[in-house]
Amino acid sequence: MASPSQHASGSRWLDHAFVPLLLGVYTLATFAPAPAWLARVTLPWLPASPEVGTSKLILACLLFVAGLRMARPTWPESPWAAMGLLALGVVGRIIPVAAMIAITHALAAVGTATIGMDIATGLLLVAAMPSANTSTAWTRRAAGSLGLCVGIVLLTTVASPLVIPAAMELAVGPAATMGTVGDHVFAGVGFELLAWVVIPMAVGMAVGWIVGAREGVPLGLPGAVGALAAILAVNYLNASRALPQLLANGHMLPLLGSAAAAIMLVAMTYAVASVIARATGAAPTVGVAMSFSVGMSNTGLAGTLANEAFPEPAVIMYPIVLCTLVQHIMAAFIDLRRQRQASLLEATS
């Protein structure tokens, strides 16, 4: 039986291996995409139910586990300071949404080509998502304020049934030249988000309270492996709808445009987090938590919604797929810089 130190070491190795594994998953999705039967399943306990997206089920399980680990958040800050930081974190998540809505309208006004509008729509979907559950793992690894990170993830997730449809309607609804998204209405997605996103997290938190789970406790090695496999599976299923077209149609120009756009959006979200941390004079632990919780979006959910909403989401999926990769590379860079700063402080003390 593995010792706790071996479990912790294995979990850290998995954290470091995430980006290479994600690149491997994208390569697999390009050359060996998921078959159609794997993308949708029928729930056996609901005989009359329609098929459900597999990625949606996996995300619900991940959100349940996330809720389980958020059961008892602890706050090093005073209650008033904590509420202020939470509010700023939520505002920090909304600023990129407002920016992307304005950009989308500006592109529509000048008659941007369909591909450009599709890229903008993919970016808007990413910006409108709640904070990524993986931000809590990065925050824990960087010894940041888990209570703050958990709180921002929780609040943005609970608000997502209102924020996502409103953002998409504000950007897509009024425009008649929105590429492949002109006829899509997101008003009905709120109920799905409540059923597949908010409720699983709430149930996980309730179970966590009952069993006495503590916030931020790392998963054991089997749990870490399972969570990583689930995240990679969601990304594989989502990427399988878009990346194979690189081979079939040679969509390299849209991919390059999506890469530049993804870097722009991720840089914007992390910059907003940095400005908030500096403006409030936050402690390093708070700044780290703000960086990850504001800077990282739940791109797995964005990809799942894109696949559900758009019959041919290839170009829309490009920025979503690439934002997943870019935000984790940025998170790794921030963590590495923090480690170097800590080493320098230790060497000079």
CSV table of C-alpha atoms in Angstrom, one decimal:
chain,number,residue,atom,x,y,z
A,1,MET,CA,0.0,0.0,0.0
A,2,ALA,CA,1.4,3.4,-0.9
A,3,SER,CA,2.3,5.8,1.9
A,4,PRO,CA,0.7,9.3,2.2
A,5,SER,CA,4.0,10.8,1.0
A,6,GLN,CA,4.0,8.6,-2.1
A,7,HIS,CA,0.4,9.6,-2.8
A,8,ALA,CA,1.3,13.3,-2.5
A,9,SER,CA,4.4,12.8,-4.7
A,10,GLY,CA,2.3,11.0,-7.3
A,11,SER,CA,-0.4,13.7,-7.3
A,12,ARG,CA,2.3,16.4,-7.8
A,13,TRP,CA,3.7,14.5,-10.7
A,14,LEU,CA,0.2,14.4,-12.3
A,15,ASP,CA,-0.1,18.1,-11.9
A,16,HIS,CA,3.2,18.7,-13.7
A,17,ALA,CA,2.2,16.2,-16.4
A,18,PHE,CA,-1.1,17.8,-17.2
A,19,VAL,CA,-0.1,20.1,-20.1
A,20,PRO,CA,1.9,17.3,-21.9
A,21,LEU,CA,-1.0,14.9,-21.4
A,22,LEU,CA,-3.4,17.6,-22.7
A,23,LEU,CA,-1.3,18.0,-25.8
A,24,GLY,CA,-1.3,14.2,-26.3
A,25,VAL,CA,-5.1,14.2,-26.0
A,26,TYR,CA,-5.4,16.9,-28.6
A,27,THR,CA,-3.1,14.9,-30.9
A,28,LEU,CA,-5.3,11.8,-30.4
A,29,ALA,CA,-8.5,13.8,-31.1
A,30,THR,CA,-7.0,15.1,-34.3
A,31,PHE,CA,-5.9,11.7,-35.7
A,32,ALA,CA,-8.3,9.3,-33.9
A,33,PRO,CA,-11.4,11.3,-32.9
A,34,ALA,CA,-14.0,9.9,-30.6
A,35,PRO,CA,-16.7,7.8,-32.4
A,36,ALA,CA,-20.2,9.2,-32.4
A,37,TRP,CA,-21.5,6.4,-30.1
A,38,LEU,CA,-19.0,7.5,-27.4
A,39,ALA,CA,-20.1,11.1,-27.4
A,40,ARG,CA,-23.7,10.4,-26.2
A,41,VAL,CA,-25.2,7.9,-23.8
A,42,THR,CA,-28.6,6.8,-22.6
A,43,LEU,CA,-29.2,6.8,-18.8
A,44,PRO,CA,-30.4,3.3,-17.9
A,45,TRP,CA,-32.3,4.5,-14.8
A,46,LEU,CA,-34.4,6.9,-16.9
A,47,PRO,CA,-36.0,4.6,-19.6
A,48,ALA,CA,-37.8,7.4,-21.4
A,49,SER,CA,-34.8,9.8,-21.3
A,50,PRO,CA,-33.2,11.0,-24.5
A,51,GLU,CA,-29.5,10.5,-25.1
A,52,VAL,CA,-27.2,12.7,-22.9
A,53,GLY,CA,-23.8,14.1,-23.9
A,54,THR,CA,-21.1,12.0,-22.3
A,55,SER,CA,-19.0,15.1,-21.6
A,56,LYS,CA,-22.0,16.6,-19.7
A,57,LEU,CA,-22.1,13.6,-17.4
A,58,ILE,CA,-18.4,13.7,-16.8
A,59,LEU,CA,-18.5,17.4,-16.0
A,60,ALA,CA,-21.4,16.7,-13.5
A,61,CYS,CA,-19.3,14.1,-11.8
A,62,LEU,CA,-16.3,16.5,-11.7
A,63,LEU,CA,-18.5,19.2,-10.2
A,64,PHE,CA,-19.8,16.8,-7.6
A,65,VAL,CA,-16.2,16.1,-6.5
A,66,ALA,CA,-15.4,19.8,-6.6
A,67,GLY,CA,-18.3,20.5,-4.3
A,68,LEU,CA,-17.2,17.7,-2.0
A,69,ARG,CA,-13.9,19.3,-1.6
A,70,MET,CA,-15.4,22.8,-1.0
A,71,ALA,CA,-17.5,21.6,1.9
A,72,ARG,CA,-15.8,23.6,4.7
A,73,PRO,CA,-14.0,26.6,3.3
A,74,THR,CA,-11.7,28.4,5.7
A,75,TRP,CA,-10.9,32.1,5.6
A,76,PRO,CA,-7.7,33.7,6.9
A,77,GLU,CA,-9.2,37.1,6.2
A,78,SER,CA,-11.8,38.9,8.3
A,79,PRO,CA,-15.4,38.3,7.2
A,80,TRP,CA,-15.8,41.8,5.7
A,81,ALA,CA,-12.5,41.6,3.9
A,82,ALA,CA,-13.4,38.2,2.6
A,83,MET,CA,-16.7,39.4,1.2
A,84,GLY,CA,-15.0,42.4,-0.5
A,85,LEU,CA,-12.4,40.1,-2.1
A,86,LEU,CA,-15.2,37.7,-3.2
A,87,ALA,CA,-17.1,40.6,-4.8
A,88,LEU,CA,-14.0,41.8,-6.6
A,89,GLY,CA,-13.3,38.3,-7.8
A,90,VAL,CA,-16.8,38.0,-9.3
A,91,VAL,CA,-16.4,41.4,-10.9
A,92,GLY,CA,-13.1,40.4,-12.3
A,93,ARG,CA,-14.8,37.4,-14.0
A,94,ILE,CA,-17.4,39.8,-15.5
A,95,ILE,CA,-15.0,42.3,-17.0
A,96,PRO,CA,-13.7,40.0,-19.8
A,97,VAL,CA,-17.3,39.1,-20.6
A,98,ALA,CA,-18.2,42.7,-21.1
A,99,ALA,CA,-15.1,43.3,-23.2
A,100,MET,CA,-15.9,40.3,-25.4
A,101,ILE,CA,-19.5,41.4,-25.9
A,102,ALA,CA,-18.2,44.8,-27.0
A,103,ILE,CA,-15.7,43.2,-29.3
A,104,THR,CA,-18.3,40.9,-30.8
A,105,HIS,CA,-20.6,43.8,-31.6
A,106,ALA,CA,-17.8,45.8,-33.1
A,107,LEU,CA,-16.8,42.9,-35.4
A,108,ALA,CA,-20.4,42.4,-36.4
A,109,ALA,CA,-20.7,46.1,-37.2
A,110,VAL,CA,-17.8,46.1,-39.6
A,111,GLY,CA,-19.0,43.0,-41.4
A,112,THR,CA,-16.4,40.6,-40.2
A,113,ALA,CA,-16.3,37.3,-42.0
A,114,THR,CA,-18.1,34.2,-40.6
A,115,ILE,CA,-14.9,32.6,-39.4
A,116,GLY,CA,-13.9,35.7,-37.4
A,117,MET,CA,-17.4,35.8,-35.8
A,118,ASP,CA,-17.1,32.2,-34.9
A,119,ILE,CA,-13.8,32.7,-33.2
A,120,ALA,CA,-15.2,35.7,-31.3
A,121,THR,CA,-18.2,33.6,-30.2
A,122,GLY,CA,-15.9,30.8,-28.9
A,123,LEU,CA,-14.0,33.4,-26.9
A,124,LEU,CA,-17.2,34.9,-25.6
A,125,LEU,CA,-18.3,31.4,-24.4
A,126,VAL,CA,-15.0,31.0,-22.6
A,127,ALA,CA,-15.2,34.4,-21.0
A,128,ALA,CA,-18.8,33.8,-19.8
A,129,MET,CA,-17.9,30.5,-18.1
A,130,PRO,CA,-17.6,30.2,-14.3
A,131,SER,CA,-14.1,29.9,-12.8
A,132,ALA,CA,-12.4,26.6,-13.5
A,133,ASN,CA,-12.5,23.9,-10.8
A,134,THR,CA,-8.9,23.2,-11.5
A,135,SER,CA,-8.0,26.7,-10.2
A,136,THR,CA,-8.4,25.3,-6.7
A,137,ALA,CA,-5.7,22.7,-7.5
A,138,TRP,CA,-3.4,25.4,-8.7
A,139,THR,CA,-4.1,27.5,-5.7
A,140,ARG,CA,-3.5,24.7,-3.2
A,141,ARG,CA,-0.3,23.8,-5.0
A,142,ALA,CA,0.9,27.5,-4.8
A,143,ALA,CA,-0.1,27.8,-1.1
A,144,GLY,CA,-2.7,30.4,-1.9
A,145,SER,CA,-5.9,31.3,-0.1
A,146,LEU,CA,-8.1,28.3,-0.8
A,147,GLY,CA,-11.1,29.9,0.8
A,148,LEU,CA,-11.1,32.8,-1.6
A,149,CYS,CA,-10.6,30.6,-4.6
A,150,VAL,CA,-13.3,28.2,-3.6
A,151,GLY,CA,-15.7,31.1,-2.9
A,152,ILE,CA,-15.1,32.6,-6.4
A,153,VAL,CA,-15.6,29.3,-8.1
A,154,LEU,CA,-18.7,28.6,-6.1
A,155,LEU,CA,-20.3,32.1,-6.7
A,156,THR,CA,-19.5,32.1,-10.4
A,157,THR,CA,-20.8,28.6,-10.8
A,158,VAL,CA,-24.1,29.4,-9.1
A,159,ALA,CA,-24.5,32.5,-11.2
A,160,SER,CA,-23.7,30.7,-14.5
A,161,PRO,CA,-27.4,29.9,-15.3
A,162,LEU,CA,-28.0,33.6,-15.5
A,163,VAL,CA,-24.6,35.0,-16.7
A,164,ILE,CA,-24.1,32.6,-19.7
A,165,PRO,CA,-27.5,33.0,-21.4
A,166,ALA,CA,-27.5,36.8,-20.8
A,167,ALA,CA,-24.0,37.2,-22.2
A,168,MET,CA,-24.8,35.1,-25.3
A,169,GLU,CA,-28.1,36.9,-25.9
A,170,LEU,CA,-26.5,40.3,-25.5
A,171,ALA,CA,-23.8,39.4,-28.1
A,172,VAL,CA,-25.6,37.0,-30.4
A,173,GLY,CA,-29.2,37.9,-30.2
A,174,PRO,CA,-29.2,41.5,-31.7
A,175,ALA,CA,-26.7,40.6,-34.5
A,176,ALA,CA,-28.0,39.2,-37.8
A,177,THR,CA,-24.5,38.4,-39.1
A,178,MET,CA,-23.2,36.1,-36.4
A,179,GLY,CA,-21.8,33.4,-38.7
A,180,THR,CA,-23.0,29.9,-37.7
A,181,VAL,CA,-24.6,31.2,-34.5
A,182,GLY,CA,-27.3,33.6,-35.9
A,183,ASP,CA,-30.2,31.3,-35.3
A,184,HIS,CA,-29.2,30.0,-31.9
A,185,VAL,CA,-30.9,31.3,-28.7
A,186,PHE,CA,-29.2,30.6,-25.3
A,187,ALA,CA,-32.2,31.4,-23.1
A,188,GLY,CA,-33.0,27.7,-22.6
A,189,VAL,CA,-29.5,26.8,-21.4
A,190,GLY,CA,-30.1,28.2,-17.9
A,191,PHE,CA,-32.1,25.1,-16.8
A,192,GLU,CA,-29.4,22.8,-18.2
A,193,LEU,CA,-26.7,24.6,-16.3
A,194,LEU,CA,-28.8,24.4,-13.1
A,195,ALA,CA,-29.3,20.6,-13.6
A,196,TRP,CA,-25.8,19.6,-14.7
A,197,VAL,CA,-23.6,22.3,-13.1
A,198,VAL,CA,-25.1,23.9,-10.0
A,199,ILE,CA,-27.0,20.9,-8.6
A,200,PRO,CA,-24.0,18.4,-8.7
A,201,MET,CA,-21.8,20.9,-7.0
A,202,ALA,CA,-24.5,21.7,-4.3
A,203,VAL,CA,-25.0,18.0,-3.7
A,204,GLY,CA,-21.3,17.5,-3.4
A,205,MET,CA,-21.1,20.2,-0.8
A,206,ALA,CA,-24.0,18.8,1.1
A,207,VAL,CA,-22.4,15.3,1.2
A,208,GLY,CA,-19.1,16.9,2.2
A,209,TRP,CA,-20.8,18.6,5.2
A,210,ILE,CA,-22.4,15.3,6.2
A,211,VAL,CA,-19.2,13.3,6.1
A,212,GLY,CA,-17.1,16.1,7.6
A,213,ALA,CA,-14.9,16.7,4.6
A,214,ARG,CA,-12.4,19.5,4.9
A,215,GLU,CA,-11.9,22.1,2.2
A,216,GLY,CA,-8.9,21.8,-0.1
A,217,VAL,CA,-7.8,18.4,1.1
A,218,PRO,CA,-5.8,16.9,-1.8
A,219,LEU,CA,-7.2,13.8,-3.5
A,220,GLY,CA,-5.4,10.6,-2.9
A,221,LEU,CA,-3.5,9.2,-5.8
A,222,PRO,CA,-6.4,7.1,-7.1
A,223,GLY,CA,-8.7,10.1,-6.9
A,224,ALA,CA,-6.2,12.4,-8.6
A,225,VAL,CA,-5.8,9.9,-11.4
A,226,GLY,CA,-9.5,9.6,-11.8
A,227,ALA,CA,-10.1,13.3,-11.8
A,228,LEU,CA,-7.3,13.8,-14.3
A,229,ALA,CA,-8.6,11.1,-16.6
A,230,ALA,CA,-12.1,12.7,-16.4
A,231,ILE,CA,-10.8,16.1,-17.4
A,232,LEU,CA,-8.7,14.7,-20.2
A,233,ALA,CA,-11.8,12.7,-21.4
A,234,VAL,CA,-13.9,15.9,-21.6
A,235,ASN,CA,-11.2,17.7,-23.6
A,236,TYR,CA,-10.8,14.6,-25.9
A,237,LEU,CA,-14.6,14.5,-26.6
A,238,ASN,CA,-14.8,18.3,-27.2
A,239,ALA,CA,-11.6,18.4,-29.3
A,240,SER,CA,-12.9,15.5,-31.4
A,241,ARG,CA,-15.6,17.8,-32.9
A,242,ALA,CA,-13.1,20.3,-34.2
A,243,LEU,CA,-9.5,19.3,-34.6
A,244,PRO,CA,-10.0,16.5,-37.2
A,245,GLN,CA,-11.1,19.1,-39.7
A,246,LEU,CA,-7.5,20.4,-39.6
A,247,LEU,CA,-6.7,17.3,-41.6
A,248,ALA,CA,-9.9,17.2,-43.7
A,249,ASN,CA,-10.1,20.9,-44.7
A,250,GLY,CA,-6.7,22.4,-43.8
A,251,HIS,CA,-8.2,25.0,-41.4
A,252,MET,CA,-4.8,26.3,-40.4
A,253,LEU,CA,-5.5,30.0,-40.7
A,254,PRO,CA,-8.6,29.9,-38.4
A,255,LEU,CA,-6.5,27.8,-36.0
A,256,LEU,CA,-3.7,30.4,-36.0
A,257,GLY,CA,-6.3,33.2,-35.5
A,258,SER,CA,-7.9,31.3,-32.7
A,259,ALA,CA,-4.5,30.8,-31.0
A,260,ALA,CA,-3.8,34.6,-31.1
A,261,ALA,CA,-7.3,35.3,-29.8
A,262,ALA,CA,-7.0,32.7,-27.0
A,263,ILE,CA,-3.7,34.2,-25.9
A,264,MET,CA,-5.3,37.6,-25.9
A,265,LEU,CA,-8.3,36.5,-23.8
A,266,VAL,CA,-6.3,34.5,-21.2
A,267,ALA,CA,-3.8,37.4,-20.9
A,268,MET,CA,-6.7,39.7,-20.3
A,269,THR,CA,-8.3,37.6,-17.5
A,270,TYR,CA,-5.0,37.1,-15.7
A,271,ALA,CA,-4.2,40.9,-16.1
A,272,VAL,CA,-7.6,41.7,-14.5
A,273,ALA,CA,-6.8,39.4,-11.6
A,274,SER,CA,-3.3,41.1,-11.2
A,275,VAL,CA,-4.8,44.6,-11.2
A,276,ILE,CA,-7.3,43.6,-8.5
A,277,ALA,CA,-4.6,42.1,-6.3
A,278,ARG,CA,-2.3,45.1,-6.7
A,279,ALA,CA,-5.1,47.6,-6.2
A,280,THR,CA,-6.2,46.0,-3.0
A,281,GLY,CA,-2.7,45.5,-1.7
A,282,ALA,CA,-3.5,41.8,-1.2
A,283,ALA,CA,-1.2,39.4,0.5
A,284,PRO,CA,0.7,37.0,-1.8
A,285,THR,CA,-1.6,34.1,-0.8
A,286,VAL,CA,-4.6,36.2,-1.8
A,287,GLY,CA,-3.0,37.4,-5.0
A,288,VAL,CA,-2.2,33.8,-6.1
A,289,ALA,CA,-5.8,32.7,-5.4
A,290,MET,CA,-7.2,35.7,-7.3
A,291,SER,CA,-4.9,35.0,-10.3
A,292,PHE,CA,-6.1,31.4,-10.7
A,293,SER,CA,-9.8,31.8,-9.8
A,294,VAL,CA,-10.2,34.9,-12.0
A,295,GLY,CA,-7.7,33.9,-14.7
A,296,MET,CA,-9.0,30.4,-15.4
A,297,SER,CA,-12.4,29.6,-17.0
A,298,ASN,CA,-14.2,26.3,-17.1
A,299,THR,CA,-13.4,25.6,-20.7
A,300,GLY,CA,-14.7,22.0,-20.4
A,301,LEU,CA,-18.2,23.4,-19.8
A,302,ALA,CA,-17.7,25.9,-22.7
A,303,GLY,CA,-16.8,23.1,-25.1
A,304,THR,CA,-19.8,21.0,-23.9
A,305,LEU,CA,-22.2,23.9,-24.4
A,306,ALA,CA,-20.7,24.6,-27.9
A,307,ASN,CA,-21.1,21.0,-28.9
A,308,GLU,CA,-24.7,21.1,-27.7
A,309,ALA,CA,-25.7,24.4,-29.2
A,310,PHE,CA,-24.0,24.4,-32.6
A,311,PRO,CA,-24.4,21.5,-35.1
A,312,GLU,CA,-21.0,22.4,-36.8
A,313,PRO,CA,-19.0,24.0,-34.1
A,314,ALA,CA,-15.5,23.3,-35.5
A,315,VAL,CA,-14.2,26.9,-35.7
A,316,ILE,CA,-16.1,27.9,-32.5
A,317,MET,CA,-14.3,25.1,-30.7
A,318,TYR,CA,-10.8,26.2,-31.8
A,319,PRO,CA,-10.5,29.1,-29.3
A,320,ILE,CA,-12.1,27.0,-26.6
A,321,VAL,CA,-9.6,24.1,-27.1
A,322,LEU,CA,-6.7,26.5,-27.2
A,323,CYS,CA,-7.8,28.6,-24.2
A,324,THR,CA,-7.7,25.4,-22.1
A,325,LEU,CA,-4.1,24.9,-23.1
A,326,VAL,CA,-3.0,28.5,-22.7
A,327,GLN,CA,-4.6,29.1,-19.3
A,328,HIS,CA,-2.8,26.1,-17.9
A,329,ILE,CA,0.5,27.1,-19.4
A,330,MET,CA,0.0,30.6,-17.8
A,331,ALA,CA,-0.9,29.0,-14.5
A,332,ALA,CA,2.3,26.9,-14.6
A,333,PHE,CA,4.3,30.0,-15.3
A,334,ILE,CA,2.8,31.9,-12.4
A,335,ASP,CA,3.4,29.0,-10.1
A,336,LEU,CA,7.1,28.7,-11.3
A,337,ARG,CA,7.6,32.4,-10.8
A,338,ARG,CA,6.2,32.2,-7.2
A,339,GLN,CA,8.5,29.3,-6.4
A,340,ARG,CA,11.5,31.3,-7.6
A,341,GLN,CA,10.5,34.3,-5.6
A,342,ALA,CA,10.1,32.1,-2.5
A,343,SER,CA,13.5,30.6,-3.1
A,344,LEU,CA,15.1,34.1,-3.4
A,345,LEU,CA,13.4,35.3,-0.2
A,346,GLU,CA,14.6,32.1,1.6
A,347,ALA,CA,18.2,32.6,0.3
A,348,THR,CA,18.4,36.3,1.4
A,349,SER,CA,16.8,35.7,4.8
